Amino acid sequence: MQKCKQLYEGKAKKVFLTEEPDVLIVSYKDDATAFNGQKKGTIVGKGAINNRMTNFLFQKMEEKGVSTHFIQELNDRETAVRRVEIVPLEVIVRNVAAGSFSKRLGVEEGKELAEPTIEFSYKNDALEDPLINSYFAKALELATSEEIETIKRYAFMVNDILKAEFLKAGLRLIDFKIEFGRYHGKIILADEISPDTCRLWDVESGDKMDKDRFRRDLGNVEEAYIEVARRLGLEI
Ligand code: UDP
């Protein structure tokens, strides 16, 4: 599989065309941003960790019946994926109150929710990814009713699978963000699942083991990413 022209460069990844029209190569960067790009930095080794971790978790998803864009890991930071049309929704699932949920609703960080929640943000940097609901998504033709139903069903399946995987690694899954794409008319899981996109707290100590260490200047950012990878049994 050969990289051709660069198609896109995002905050954490570059995407390349290949000789196959249906296949892209994703290249994970060490760059980190937060607060809609206002805070910038580097997390050394993050690209390789997020690549390996996403691929490991996406293969778990496939085993449990959630289709993904994963095709093949090419090297430590590059992976071949199916070319999808990204549904412009950030899909956030929460098990425990934290971050914007705690702030918006005045709920203490760390409060276990009575049941998992799902929310949608409209993927639009200029508007700072505003929170919307499924009616907005349909009215703005971001997704159809049927697609939204599939996305919800997959999102809660992903939550169950991730919660179990991370718990085996001594990590509590607080919340996460996922994205979906359209591939030949079907909804499949795309983008990434990593400490950039999940909140993970150590089961014993409650220590944050995710991008909040970068967002909140908690230190030991690289070490936390390496530790999560190590606990999942990944070779980095
Ligand atoms: N998240 C993400 N990308 C975003 C916004 C959120 O990956 O652009 C993840 C974030 O890491 C957390 C979850 O989604 O695991 C919920 O984030 P929240 O809405 O609380 O926003 P934040 O507090 O990160 O601004």
Coordinates of N, CA and C in Angstrom, one line a residue, residues 40-126:
K40 N -1.9 24.5 22.1 CA -1.1 23.6 21.2 C 0.1 23.1 21.9
G41 N 0.4 21.8 21.6 CA 1.6 21.2 22.1 C 2.0 19.9 21.4
T42 N 2.9 19.2 22.0 CA 3.4 17.9 21.5 C 3.4 16.9 22.6
I43 N 2.8 15.8 22.3 CA 2.9 14.7 23.3 C 3.8 13.6 22.6
V44 N 5.1 13.5 23.0 CA 6.0 12.7 22.3 C 5.6 11.2 22.3
G45 N 5.5 10.6 21.2 CA 5.1 9.2 21.1 C 3.6 9.0 21.0
K46 N 2.8 10.0 21.1 CA 1.4 9.9 21.0 C 0.9 9.3 19.7
G47 N 1.5 9.7 18.6 CA 1.0 9.2 17.3 C 1.0 7.7 17.2
A48 N 2.2 7.1 17.6 CA 2.3 5.7 17.6 C 1.4 5.0 18.5
I49 N 1.2 5.6 19.7 CA 0.3 5.0 20.7 C -1.1 5.0 20.2
N50 N -1.6 6.1 19.7 CA -3.0 6.3 19.3 C -3.3 5.4 18.1
N51 N -2.3 5.2 17.2 CA -2.4 4.3 16.1 C -2.6 2.9 16.5
R52 N -1.7 2.4 17.4 CA -1.8 1.0 17.8 C -3.1 0.8 18.6
M53 N -3.4 1.8 19.5 CA -4.6 1.6 20.4 C -5.9 1.6 19.6
T54 N -6.0 2.5 18.7 CA -7.2 2.6 17.8 C -7.4 1.2 17.1
N55 N -6.3 0.8 16.5 CA -6.4 -0.5 15.7 C -6.7 -1.7 16.6
F56 N -6.1 -1.7 17.7 CA -6.4 -2.8 18.7 C -7.9 -2.8 19.1
L57 N -8.4 -1.6 19.4 CA -9.8 -1.5 19.8 C -10.8 -1.6 18.7
F58 N -10.4 -1.1 17.5 CA -11.3 -1.3 16.3 C -11.4 -2.8 16.0
Q59 N -10.4 -3.6 16.1 CA -10.4 -5.0 15.9 C -11.4 -5.7 16.9
K60 N -11.3 -5.2 18.1 CA -12.3 -5.7 19.2 C -13.7 -5.4 18.7
M61 N -13.9 -4.2 18.2 CA -15.3 -3.8 17.8 C -15.8 -4.7 16.6
E62 N -14.9 -5.0 15.7 CA -15.3 -5.9 14.6 C -15.7 -7.3 15.1
E63 N -14.9 -7.8 16.1 CA -15.2 -9.1 16.6 C -16.6 -9.1 17.3
K64 N -17.0 -8.0 17.8 CA -18.3 -7.9 18.5 C -19.4 -7.4 17.7
G65 N -19.2 -7.2 16.4 CA -20.3 -6.8 15.5 C -20.4 -5.4 15.1
V66 N -19.4 -4.5 15.5 CA -19.5 -3.1 15.1 C -18.5 -3.0 13.9
S67 N -19.0 -2.6 12.7 CA -18.2 -2.5 11.5 C -17.3 -1.2 11.7
T68 N -16.1 -1.2 11.2 CA -15.2 -0.1 11.3 C -14.5 0.2 10.0
H69 N -13.7 1.3 9.9 CA -13.0 1.6 8.7 C -11.6 0.9 8.6
F70 N -11.3 0.2 9.7 CA -9.9 -0.4 9.8 C -9.7 -1.5 8.7
I71 N -8.5 -1.4 8.0 CA -8.1 -2.4 7.1 C -6.8 -3.1 7.6
Q72 N -5.8 -2.3 7.7 CA -4.5 -2.9 8.1 C -3.5 -1.9 8.6
E73 N -2.8 -2.3 9.7 CA -1.8 -1.4 10.3 C -0.5 -1.5 9.4
L74 N 0.0 -0.4 9.0 CA 1.2 -0.4 8.0 C 2.5 -0.3 8.7
N75 N 2.6 0.6 9.7 CA 3.8 0.7 10.5 C 3.4 1.4 11.8
D76 N 4.3 1.9 12.6 CA 4.0 2.3 14.0 C 3.0 3.5 14.0
R77 N 3.0 4.3 13.0 CA 2.0 5.4 13.1 C 1.1 5.5 11.9
E78 N 1.1 4.5 11.0 CA 0.2 4.6 9.8 C -0.6 3.4 9.6
T79 N -1.9 3.6 9.1 CA -2.8 2.6 9.0 C -3.7 2.8 7.7
A80 N -3.9 1.7 7.0 CA -4.8 1.8 5.8 C -6.3 1.6 6.3
V81 N -7.1 2.5 5.9 CA -8.5 2.5 6.3 C -9.4 2.7 5.1
R82 N -10.7 2.2 5.2 CA -11.7 2.4 4.2 C -12.0 3.9 4.0
R83 N -12.1 4.4 2.8 CA -12.5 5.8 2.6 C -14.0 6.0 2.8
V84 N -14.3 6.8 3.8 CA -15.7 7.0 4.1 C -16.0 8.5 4.0
E85 N -17.3 8.8 3.9 CA -17.8 10.2 4.0 C -18.1 10.4 5.5
I86 N -17.4 11.2 6.2 CA -17.6 11.4 7.6 C -19.0 12.0 7.9
V87 N -19.7 11.4 8.8 CA -21.0 12.1 9.2 C -20.6 13.2 10.2
P88 N -21.0 14.5 9.9 CA -20.4 15.6 10.6 C -21.0 15.7 12.1
L89 N -20.9 14.6 12.8 CA -21.4 14.6 14.2 C -20.3 14.1 15.1
E90 N -20.0 14.7 16.2 CA -19.2 14.2 17.3 C -20.2 13.5 18.2
V91 N -20.0 12.2 18.4 CA -20.9 11.4 19.2 C -20.2 11.1 20.5
I92 N -20.8 11.6 21.6 CA -20.2 11.5 22.9 C -21.1 10.7 23.8
V93 N -20.5 9.6 24.4 CA -21.1 8.8 25.3 C -20.5 9.0 26.7
R94 N -21.3 9.1 27.7 CA -20.8 9.3 29.1 C -21.3 8.3 30.1
N95 N -20.5 7.8 30.9 CA -20.9 7.0 32.0 C -20.8 7.7 33.4
V96 N -19.9 8.7 33.4 CA -19.6 9.4 34.7 C -19.6 10.9 34.3
A97 N -20.1 11.8 35.1 CA -20.0 13.2 34.8 C -18.6 13.7 34.8
A98 N -18.3 14.5 33.8 CA -17.0 15.2 33.7 C -17.0 16.3 32.7
G99 N -16.0 17.1 32.6 CA -15.8 18.0 31.5 C -17.0 18.9 31.3
S100 N -17.4 19.1 30.0 CA -18.4 20.1 29.7 C -19.8 19.7 30.3
F101 N -20.0 18.4 30.5 CA -21.3 17.9 31.1 C -21.4 18.4 32.5
S102 N -20.3 18.3 33.3 CA -20.3 18.8 34.7 C -20.5 20.3 34.7
K103 N -19.8 21.0 33.8 CA -19.8 22.4 33.8 C -21.2 22.9 33.4
R104 N -21.8 22.4 32.4 CA -23.1 22.8 31.9 C -24.2 22.5 32.8
L105 N -24.2 21.4 33.5 CA -25.3 20.9 34.3 C -25.0 21.0 35.8
G106 N -23.9 21.5 36.2 CA -23.6 21.7 37.6 C -23.5 20.4 38.3
V107 N -23.0 19.4 37.7 CA -22.9 18.0 38.3 C -21.4 17.8 38.6
E108 N -21.1 17.4 39.8 CA -19.8 17.2 40.3 C -19.0 16.2 39.4
E109 N -17.8 16.5 39.0 CA -17.0 15.5 38.2 C -16.8 14.3 39.0
G110 N -17.1 13.1 38.4 CA -16.9 11.9 39.1 C -18.2 11.2 39.5
K111 N -19.3 12.0 39.4 CA -20.6 11.4 39.8 C -21.0 10.3 38.7
E112 N -21.2 9.1 39.2 CA -21.6 8.0 38.3 C -23.1 8.4 37.8
L113 N -23.3 8.2 36.5 CA -24.7 8.5 36.0 C -25.5 7.3 36.1
A114 N -26.8 7.5 36.3 CA -27.8 6.4 36.5 C -27.8 5.5 35.3
E115 N -27.6 6.1 34.2 CA -27.5 5.3 32.9 C -26.6 6.0 32.0
P116 N -26.0 5.3 31.0 CA -25.1 6.0 30.0 C -25.9 7.0 29.2
T117 N -25.3 8.2 28.8 CA -26.0 9.2 28.0 C -25.3 9.3 26.7
I118 N -26.0 9.8 25.7 CA -25.4 10.1 24.4 C -25.7 11.5 24.0
E119 N -24.8 12.2 23.4 CA -25.1 13.5 22.9 C -24.3 13.7 21.5
F120 N -24.8 14.7 20.8 CA -24.2 15.0 19.5 C -23.8 16.4 19.4
S121 N -22.6 16.6 18.8 CA -22.2 18.0 18.5 C -22.0 18.0 17.0
Y122 N -22.3 19.2 16.4 CA -22.2 19.4 15.0 C -20.7 19.7 14.8
K123 N -20.0 18.8 14.0 CA -18.6 19.0 13.7 C -18.4 20.2 12.8
N124 N -18.0 21.3 13.4 CA -17.8 22.6 12.7 C -16.9 23.5 13.5
D125 N -15.6 23.5 13.1 CA -14.6 24.2 13.9 C -15.0 25.7 14.1
A126 N -15.5 26.3 13.0 CA -15.8 27.8 13.0 C -16.9 28.1 14.1

